PDB file of N, CA and C in Angstrom:
ATOM      1  N   UNK A   3     -16.716  -7.278   1.448  1.00 44.00           N
ATOM      2  CA  UNK A   3     -16.124  -7.456   2.756  1.00 44.00           C
ATOM      3  C   UNK A   3     -16.164  -8.929   3.135  1.00 44.00           C
ATOM      4  N   UNK A   4     -15.101  -9.405   3.743  1.00 43.00           N
ATOM      5  CA  UNK A   4     -15.058 -10.806   4.148  1.00 43.00           C
ATOM      6  C   UNK A   4     -15.627 -10.981   5.557  1.00 43.00           C
ATOM      7  N   UNK A   5     -16.243 -12.118   5.844  1.00 45.00           N
ATOM      8  CA  UNK A   5     -16.786 -12.359   7.183  1.00 45.00           C
ATOM      9  C   UNK A   5     -15.684 -12.405   8.233  1.00 45.00           C
ATOM     10  N   UNK A   6     -15.966 -11.850   9.395  1.00 47.00           N
ATOM     11  CA  UNK A   6     -15.020 -11.886  10.511  1.00 47.00           C
ATOM     12  C   UNK A   6     -15.821 -11.825  11.801  1.00 47.00           C
ATOM     13  N   UNK A   7     -15.968 -12.953  12.460  1.00 53.00           N
ATOM     14  CA  UNK A   7     -16.790 -13.040  13.662  1.00 53.00           C
ATOM     15  C   UNK A   7     -16.220 -12.297  14.857  1.00 53.00           C
ATOM     16  N   UNK A   8     -14.959 -11.881  14.810  1.00 75.00           N
ATOM     17  CA  UNK A   8     -14.343 -11.262  15.970  1.00 75.00           C
ATOM     18  C   UNK A   8     -14.481  -9.743  15.993  1.00 75.00           C
ATOM     19  N   UNK A   9     -15.111  -9.158  15.010  1.00 94.00           N
ATOM     20  CA  UNK A   9     -15.172  -7.699  14.909  1.00 94.00           C
ATOM     21  C   UNK A   9     -16.230  -7.094  15.838  1.00 94.00           C
ATOM     22  N   UNK A  10     -15.862  -6.000  16.490  1.00 97.00           N
ATOM     23  CA  UNK A  10     -16.779  -5.168  17.266  1.00 97.00           C
ATOM     24  C   UNK A  10     -16.842  -3.813  16.571  1.00 97.00           C
ATOM     25  N   UNK A  11     -18.038  -3.439  16.141  1.00 98.00           N
ATOM     26  CA  UNK A  11     -18.228  -2.240  15.336  1.00 98.00           C
ATOM     27  C   UNK A  11     -19.148  -1.273  16.065  1.00 98.00           C
ATOM     28  N   UNK A  12     -18.747  -0.003  16.177  1.00 98.00           N
ATOM     29  CA  UNK A  12     -19.603   1.047  16.717  1.00 98.00           C
ATOM     30  C   UNK A  12     -20.070   1.902  15.546  1.00 98.00           C
ATOM     31  N   UNK A  13     -21.384   2.090  15.441  1.00 97.00           N
ATOM     32  CA  UNK A  13     -21.948   2.904  14.363  1.00 97.00           C
ATOM     33  C   UNK A  13     -22.896   3.928  14.967  1.00 97.00           C
ATOM     34  N   UNK A  14     -22.689   5.193  14.640  1.00 96.00           N
ATOM     35  CA  UNK A  14     -23.629   6.238  15.048  1.00 96.00           C
ATOM     36  C   UNK A  14     -24.630   6.441  13.912  1.00 96.00           C
ATOM     37  N   UNK A  15     -25.818   6.917  14.252  1.00 95.00           N
ATOM     38  CA  UNK A  15     -26.841   7.145  13.240  1.00 95.00           C
ATOM     39  C   UNK A  15     -27.368   5.841  12.668  1.00 95.00           C
ATOM     40  N   UNK A  16     -27.576   4.868  13.542  1.00 96.00           N
ATOM     41  CA  UNK A  16     -27.904   3.507  13.117  1.00 96.00           C
ATOM     42  C   UNK A  16     -29.403   3.300  12.858  1.00 96.00           C
ATOM     43  N   UNK A  17     -30.230   4.312  13.069  1.00 94.00           N
ATOM     44  CA  UNK A  17     -31.678   4.117  12.943  1.00 94.00           C
ATOM     45  C   UNK A  17     -32.184   4.167  11.503  1.00 94.00           C
ATOM     46  N   UNK A  18     -31.382   4.676  10.572  1.00 94.00           N
ATOM     47  CA  UNK A  18     -31.843   4.739   9.179  1.00 94.00           C
ATOM     48  C   UNK A  18     -30.665   4.977   8.240  1.00 94.00           C
ATOM     49  N   UNK A  19     -30.954   4.914   6.966  1.00 95.00           N
ATOM     50  CA  UNK A  19     -29.983   5.260   5.933  1.00 95.00           C
ATOM     51  C   UNK A  19     -28.711   4.428   5.953  1.00 95.00           C
ATOM     52  N   UNK A  20     -27.586   5.109   5.744  1.00 96.00           N
ATOM     53  CA  UNK A  20     -26.285   4.446   5.658  1.00 96.00           C
ATOM     54  C   UNK A  20     -25.954   3.703   6.952  1.00 96.00           C
ATOM     55  N   UNK A  21     -26.224   4.317   8.088  1.00 96.00           N
ATOM     56  CA  UNK A  21     -25.922   3.667   9.364  1.00 96.00           C
ATOM     57  C   UNK A  21     -26.681   2.366   9.538  1.00 96.00           C
ATOM     58  N   UNK A  22     -27.953   2.370   9.195  1.00 96.00           N
ATOM     59  CA  UNK A  22     -28.746   1.143   9.288  1.00 96.00           C
ATOM     60  C   UNK A  22     -28.219   0.093   8.307  1.00 96.00           C
ATOM     61  N   UNK A  23     -27.919   0.521   7.093  1.00 97.00           N
ATOM     62  CA  UNK A  23     -27.390  -0.403   6.093  1.00 97.00           C
ATOM     63  C   UNK A  23     -26.070  -1.032   6.515  1.00 97.00           C
ATOM     64  N   UNK A  24     -25.183  -0.222   7.082  1.00 97.00           N
ATOM     65  CA  UNK A  24     -23.909  -0.748   7.565  1.00 97.00           C
ATOM     66  C   UNK A  24     -24.118  -1.731   8.723  1.00 97.00           C
ATOM     67  N   UNK A  25     -25.014  -1.393   9.636  1.00 97.00           N
ATOM     68  CA  UNK A  25     -25.294  -2.290  10.760  1.00 97.00           C
ATOM     69  C   UNK A  25     -25.786  -3.635  10.246  1.00 97.00           C
ATOM     70  N   UNK A  26     -26.707  -3.622   9.303  1.00 97.00           N
ATOM     71  CA  UNK A  26     -27.231  -4.873   8.741  1.00 97.00           C
ATOM     72  C   UNK A  26     -26.121  -5.687   8.075  1.00 97.00           C
ATOM     73  N   UNK A  27     -25.269  -5.022   7.324  1.00 97.00           N
ATOM     74  CA  UNK A  27     -24.196  -5.726   6.614  1.00 97.00           C
ATOM     75  C   UNK A  27     -23.185  -6.320   7.591  1.00 97.00           C
ATOM     76  N   UNK A  28     -22.765  -5.551   8.572  1.00 97.00           N
ATOM     77  CA  UNK A  28     -21.813  -6.076   9.552  1.00 97.00           C
ATOM     78  C   UNK A  28     -22.419  -7.246  10.338  1.00 97.00           C
ATOM     79  N   UNK A  29     -23.693  -7.145  10.698  1.00 97.00           N
ATOM     80  CA  UNK A  29     -24.352  -8.250  11.392  1.00 97.00           C
ATOM     81  C   UNK A  29     -24.414  -9.481  10.491  1.00 97.00           C
ATOM     82  N   UNK A  30     -24.704  -9.290   9.226  1.00 95.00           N
ATOM     83  CA  UNK A  30     -24.754 -10.395   8.268  1.00 95.00           C
ATOM     84  C   UNK A  30     -23.410 -11.114   8.207  1.00 95.00           C
ATOM     85  N   UNK A  31     -22.335 -10.345   8.379  1.00 94.00           N
ATOM     86  CA  UNK A  31     -20.987 -10.905   8.342  1.00 94.00           C
ATOM     87  C   UNK A  31     -20.593 -11.579   9.647  1.00 94.00           C
ATOM     88  N   UNK A  32     -21.407 -11.435  10.680  1.00 95.00           N
ATOM     89  CA  UNK A  32     -21.104 -12.077  11.955  1.00 95.00           C
ATOM     90  C   UNK A  32     -20.464 -11.181  12.991  1.00 95.00           C
ATOM     91  N   UNK A  33     -20.349  -9.894  12.699  1.00 96.00           N
ATOM     92  CA  UNK A  33     -19.763  -8.960  13.662  1.00 96.00           C
ATOM     93  C   UNK A  33     -20.770  -8.622  14.756  1.00 96.00           C
ATOM     94  N   UNK A  34     -20.267  -8.076  15.848  1.00 96.00           N
ATOM     95  CA  UNK A  34     -21.119  -7.510  16.889  1.00 96.00           C
ATOM     96  C   UNK A  34     -21.194  -6.011  16.636  1.00 96.00           C
ATOM     97  N   UNK A  35     -22.410  -5.480  16.607  1.00 97.00           N
ATOM     98  CA  UNK A  35     -22.608  -4.060  16.307  1.00 97.00           C
ATOM     99  C   UNK A  35     -23.143  -3.349  17.536  1.00 97.00           C
ATOM    100  N   UNK A  36     -22.481  -2.270  17.881  1.00 97.00           N
ATOM    101  CA  UNK A  36     -22.863  -1.394  18.974  1.00 97.00           C
ATOM    102  C   UNK A  36     -23.361  -0.116  18.301  1.00 97.00           C
ATOM    103  N   UNK A  37     -24.672   0.150  18.379  1.00 96.00           N
ATOM    104  CA  UNK A  37     -25.242   1.266  17.637  1.00 96.00           C
ATOM    105  C   UNK A  37     -25.865   2.307  18.532  1.00 96.00           C
ATOM    106  N   UNK A  38     -25.829   3.538  18.050  1.00 95.00           N
ATOM    107  CA  UNK A  38     -26.541   4.600  18.745  1.00 95.00           C
ATOM    108  C   UNK A  38     -27.126   5.575  17.742  1.00 95.00           C
ATOM    109  N   UNK A  39     -28.228   6.172  18.151  1.00 95.00           N
ATOM    110  CA  UNK A  39     -28.910   7.198  17.354  1.00 95.00           C
ATOM    111  C   UNK A  39     -29.995   7.809  18.237  1.00 95.00           C
ATOM    112  N   UNK A  40     -30.557   8.893  17.749  1.00 94.00           N
ATOM    113  CA  UNK A  40     -31.640   9.529  18.501  1.00 94.00           C
ATOM    114  C   UNK A  40     -32.896   8.668  18.496  1.00 94.00           C
ATOM    115  N   UNK A  41     -33.202   8.092  17.332  1.00 95.00           N
ATOM    116  CA  UNK A  41     -34.409   7.269  17.180  1.00 95.00           C
ATOM    117  C   UNK A  41     -34.048   5.788  17.286  1.00 95.00           C
ATOM    118  N   UNK A  42     -35.033   5.004  17.664  1.00 94.00           N
ATOM    119  CA  UNK A  42     -34.834   3.552  17.749  1.00 94.00           C
ATOM    120  C   UNK A  42     -34.709   2.976  16.339  1.00 94.00           C
ATOM    121  N   UNK A  43     -33.854   1.979  16.189  1.00 94.00           N
ATOM    122  CA  UNK A  43     -33.718   1.320  14.891  1.00 94.00           C
ATOM    123  C   UNK A  43     -34.904   0.397  14.618  1.00 94.00           C
ATOM    124  N   UNK A  44     -34.927  -0.160  13.425  1.00 93.00           N
ATOM    125  CA  UNK A  44     -35.986  -1.100  13.030  1.00 93.00           C
ATOM    126  C   UNK A  44     -36.025  -2.276  14.000  1.00 93.00           C
ATOM    127  N   UNK A  45     -37.227  -2.771  14.319  1.00 94.00           N
ATOM    128  CA  UNK A  45     -37.356  -3.883  15.272  1.00 94.00           C
ATOM    129  C   UNK A  45     -36.546  -5.117  14.873  1.00 94.00           C
ATOM    130  N   UNK A  46     -36.470  -5.427  13.592  1.00 93.00           N
ATOM    131  CA  UNK A  46     -35.710  -6.614  13.191  1.00 93.00           C
ATOM    132  C   UNK A  46     -34.220  -6.454  13.474  1.00 93.00           C
ATOM    133  N   UNK A  47     -33.735  -5.231  13.474  1.00 95.00           N
ATOM    134  CA  UNK A  47     -32.336  -4.987  13.843  1.00 95.00           C
ATOM    135  C   UNK A  47     -32.154  -5.196  15.338  1.00 95.00           C
ATOM    136  N   UNK A  48     -33.077  -4.667  16.109  1.00 93.00           N
ATOM    137  CA  UNK A  48     -32.977  -4.773  17.572  1.00 93.00           C
ATOM    138  C   UNK A  48     -33.114  -6.217  18.062  1.00 93.00           C
ATOM    139  N   UNK A  49     -33.730  -7.066  17.267  1.00 95.00           N
ATOM    140  CA  UNK A  49     -33.890  -8.475  17.655  1.00 95.00           C
ATOM    141  C   UNK A  49     -32.621  -9.295  17.439  1.00 95.00           C
ATOM    142  N   UNK A  50     -31.658  -8.747  16.742  1.00 96.00           N
ATOM    143  CA  UNK A  50     -30.416  -9.471  16.482  1.00 96.00           C
ATOM    144  C   UNK A  50     -29.621  -9.611  17.780  1.00 96.00           C
ATOM    145  N   UNK A  51     -29.186 -10.835  18.118  1.00 96.00           N
ATOM    146  CA  UNK A  51     -28.475 -11.027  19.388  1.00 96.00           C
ATOM    147  C   UNK A  51     -27.114 -10.335  19.444  1.00 96.00           C
ATOM    148  N   UNK A  52     -26.545 -10.017  18.318  1.00 96.00           N
ATOM    149  CA  UNK A  52     -25.231  -9.366  18.278  1.00 96.00           C
ATOM    150  C   UNK A  52     -25.351  -7.848  18.072  1.00 96.00           C
ATOM    151  N   UNK A  53     -26.540  -7.301  18.319  1.00 97.00           N
ATOM    152  CA  UNK A  53     -26.768  -5.866  18.152  1.00 97.00           C
ATOM    153  C   UNK A  53     -27.108  -5.258  19.504  1.00 97.00           C
ATOM    154  N   UNK A  54     -26.359  -4.227  19.874  1.00 97.00           N
ATOM    155  CA  UNK A  54     -26.579  -3.529  21.136  1.00 97.00           C
ATOM    156  C   UNK A  54     -26.837  -2.062  20.816  1.00 97.00           C
ATOM    157  N   UNK A  55     -27.906  -1.501  21.388  1.00 97.00           N
ATOM    158  CA  UNK A  55     -28.338  -0.154  21.014  1.00 97.00           C
ATOM    159  C   UNK A  55     -28.543   0.727  22.235  1.00 97.00           C
ATOM    160  N   UNK A  56     -28.252   1.997  22.027  1.00 96.00           N
ATOM    161  CA  UNK A  56     -28.527   3.029  23.038  1.00 96.00           C
ATOM    162  C   UNK A  56     -29.031   4.264  22.310  1.00 96.00           C
ATOM    163  N   UNK A  57     -30.149   4.803  22.757  1.00 95.00           N
ATOM    164  CA  UNK A  57     -30.667   6.051  22.200  1.00 95.00           C
ATOM    165  C   UNK A  57     -29.856   7.199  22.783  1.00 95.00           C
ATOM    166  N   UNK A  58     -29.289   8.017  21.907  1.00 93.00           N
ATOM    167  CA  UNK A  58     -28.421   9.102  22.347  1.00 93.00           C
ATOM    168  C   UNK A  58     -28.420  10.206  21.303  1.00 93.00           C
ATOM    169  N   UNK A  59     -28.629  11.429  21.736  1.00 91.00           N
ATOM    170  CA  UNK A  59     -28.552  12.589  20.855  1.00 91.00           C
ATOM    171  C   UNK A  59     -27.154  13.186  21.000  1.00 91.00           C
ATOM    172  N   UNK A  60     -26.366  13.101  19.948  1.00 90.00           N
ATOM    173  CA  UNK A  60     -24.986  13.585  20.002  1.00 90.00           C
ATOM    174  C   UNK A  60     -24.887  15.110  20.111  1.00 90.00           C
ATOM    175  N   UNK A  61     -25.997  15.812  19.970  1.00 92.00           N
ATOM    176  CA  UNK A  61     -25.993  17.260  20.187  1.00 92.00           C
ATOM    177  C   UNK A  61     -26.036  17.608  21.678  1.00 92.00           C
ATOM    178  N   UNK A  62     -26.360  16.640  22.500  1.00 93.00           N
ATOM    179  CA  UNK A  62     -26.426  16.853  23.946  1.00 93.00           C
ATOM    180  C   UNK A  62     -25.113  16.363  24.560  1.00 93.00           C
ATOM    181  N   UNK A  63     -24.108  17.234  24.532  1.00 94.00           N
ATOM    182  CA  UNK A  63     -22.749  16.851  24.932  1.00 94.00           C
ATOM    183  C   UNK A  63     -22.640  16.210  26.319  1.00 94.00           C
ATOM    184  N   UNK A  64     -23.353  16.679  27.335  1.00 96.00           N
ATOM    185  CA  UNK A  64     -23.202  16.053  28.655  1.00 96.00           C
ATOM    186  C   UNK A  64     -23.636  14.584  28.692  1.00 96.00           C
ATOM    187  N   UNK A  65     -24.453  14.159  27.751  1.00 94.00           N
ATOM    188  CA  UNK A  65     -24.939  12.775  27.728  1.00 94.00           C
ATOM    189  C   UNK A  65     -24.015  11.831  26.959  1.00 94.00           C
ATOM    190  N   UNK A  66     -23.090  12.356  26.169  1.00 94.00           N
ATOM    191  CA  UNK A  66     -22.275  11.508  25.290  1.00 94.00           C
ATOM    192  C   UNK A  66     -21.400  10.540  26.079  1.00 94.00           C
ATOM    193  N   UNK A  67     -20.612  11.038  27.015  1.00 95.00           N
ATOM    194  CA  UNK A  67     -19.717  10.177  27.787  1.00 95.00           C
ATOM    195  C   UNK A  67     -20.460   9.072  28.530  1.00 95.00           C
ATOM    196  N   UNK A  68     -21.434   9.441  29.370  1.00 96.00           N
ATOM    197  CA  UNK A  68     -22.173   8.404  30.086  1.00 96.00           C
ATOM    198  C   UNK A  68     -22.918   7.450  29.149  1.00 96.00           C
ATOM    199  N   UNK A  69     -23.440   7.967  28.050  1.00 95.00           N
ATOM    200  CA  UNK A  69     -24.159   7.117  27.095  1.00 95.00           C
ATOM    201  C   UNK A  69     -23.257   6.091  26.448  1.00 95.00           C
ATOM    202  N   UNK A  70     -22.055   6.522  26.063  1.00 96.00           N
ATOM    203  CA  UNK A  70     -21.097   5.592  25.453  1.00 96.00           C
ATOM    204  C   UNK A  70     -20.614   4.556  26.459  1.00 96.00           C
ATOM    205  N   UNK A  71     -20.360   4.993  27.688  1.00 96.00           N
ATOM    206  CA  UNK A  71     -19.932   4.053  28.728  1.00 96.00           C
ATOM    207  C   UNK A  71     -21.016   2.995  28.942  1.00 96.00           C
ATOM    208  N   UNK A  72     -22.263   3.421  29.001  1.00 95.00           N
ATOM    209  CA  UNK A  72     -23.370   2.494  29.197  1.00 95.00           C
ATOM    210  C   UNK A  72     -23.511   1.533  28.013  1.00 95.00           C
ATOM    211  N   UNK A  73     -23.447   2.065  26.803  1.00 96.00           N
ATOM    212  CA  UNK A  73     -23.585   1.232  25.605  1.00 96.00           C
ATOM    213  C   UNK A  73     -22.465   0.212  25.501  1.00 96.00           C
ATOM    214  N   UNK A  74     -21.239   0.644  25.731  1.00 96.00           N
ATOM    215  CA  UNK A  74     -20.077  -0.204  25.478  1.00 96.00           C
ATOM    216  C   UNK A  74     -19.673  -1.072  26.669  1.00 96.00           C
ATOM    217  N   UNK A  75     -20.483  -1.070  27.729  1.00 94.00           N
ATOM    218  CA  UNK A  75     -20.203  -1.941  28.864  1.00 94.00           C
ATOM    219  C   UNK A  75     -20.194  -3.382  28.375  1.00 94.00           C
ATOM    220  N   UNK A  76     -19.103  -4.058  28.561  1.00 90.00           N
ATOM    221  CA  UNK A  76     -18.985  -5.430  28.100  1.00 90.00           C
ATOM    222  C   UNK A  76     -18.296  -5.574  26.750  1.00 90.00           C
ATOM    223  N   UNK A  77     -18.003  -4.463  26.097  1.00 94.00           N
ATOM    224  CA  UNK A  77     -17.285  -4.506  24.820  1.00 94.00           C
ATOM    225  C   UNK A  77     -15.787  -4.474  25.116  1.00 94.00           C
ATOM    226  N   UNK A  78     -15.057  -5.542  24.786  1.00 92.00           N
ATOM    227  CA  UNK A  78     -13.633  -5.591  25.118  1.00 92.00           C
ATOM    228  C   UNK A  78     -12.779  -4.603  24.316  1.00 92.00           C
ATOM    229  N   UNK A  79     -13.170  -4.346  23.079  1.00 95.00           N
ATOM    230  CA  UNK A  79     -12.438  -3.403  22.210  1.00 95.00           C
ATOM    231  C   UNK A  79     -13.314  -3.107  21.012  1.00 95.00           C
ATOM    232  N   UNK A  80     -13.012  -2.004  20.341  1.00 97.00           N
ATOM    233  CA  UNK A  80     -13.688  -1.662  19.082  1.00 97.00           C
ATOM    234  C   UNK A  80     -12.686  -1.830  17.943  1.00 97.00           C
ATOM    235  N   UNK A  81     -13.128  -2.496  16.894  1.00 96.00           N
ATOM    236  CA  UNK A  81     -12.286  -2.677  15.722  1.00 96.00           C
ATOM    237  C   UNK A  81     -12.522  -1.585  14.685  1.00 96.00           C
ATOM    238  N   UNK A  82     -13.766  -1.119  14.615  1.00 97.00           N
ATOM    239  CA  UNK A  82     -14.135  -0.091  13.644  1.00 97.00           C
ATOM    240  C   UNK A  82     -15.143   0.829  14.274  1.00 97.00           C
ATOM    241  N   UNK A  83     -15.005   2.132  14.007  1.00 97.00           N
ATOM    242  CA  UNK A  83     -15.988   3.122  14.456  1.00 97.00           C
ATOM    243  C   UNK A  83     -16.430   3.904  13.221  1.00 97.00           C
ATOM    244  N   UNK A  84     -17.751   3.947  13.004  1.00 97.00           N
ATOM    245  CA  UNK A  84     -18.309   4.685  11.875  1.00 97.00           C
ATOM    246  C   UNK A  84     -19.126   5.830  12.460  1.00 97.00           C
ATOM    247  N   UNK A  85     -18.610   7.057  12.305  1.00 95.00           N
ATOM    248  CA  UNK A  85     -19.326   8.243  12.799  1.00 95.00           C
ATOM    249  C   UNK A  85     -20.197   8.751  11.666  1.00 95.00           C
ATOM    250  N   UNK A  86     -21.448   8.329  11.687  1.00 92.00           N
ATOM    251  CA  UNK A  86     -22.370   8.539  10.591  1.00 92.00           C
ATOM    252  C   UNK A  86     -23.546   9.426  10.963  1.00 92.00           C
ATOM    253  N   UNK A  87     -23.707   9.768  12.229  1.00 78.00           N
ATOM    254  CA  UNK A  87     -24.881  10.539  12.641  1.00 78.00           C
ATOM    255  C   UNK A  87     -24.960  11.847  11.871  1.00 78.00           C
ATOM    256  N   UNK A  88     -26.154  12.137  11.371  1.00 74.00           N
ATOM    257  CA  UNK A  88     -26.314  13.352  10.572  1.00 74.00           C
ATOM    258  C   UNK A  88     -27.259  14.230  11.197  1.00 74.00           C
TER     259      UNK A  88
END
């Protein structure tokens, strides 16, 4: 993947596995990552200035809309969405 500083990426399931790996890679490329998962991600991920996180259980449907609105406040647009929560 080529670096692109203008990308805004939303990734679900960002606390481990593929979601965490994708978040790290996109951040390495200079993208801004908007992540959510039930559990908190690794502290080194949360320390990244271009990483924004919200704890959200996607099985709790009434919380999804408000949670996404809260997480994405200030995000002008999303370029990529990775629905990875398992």
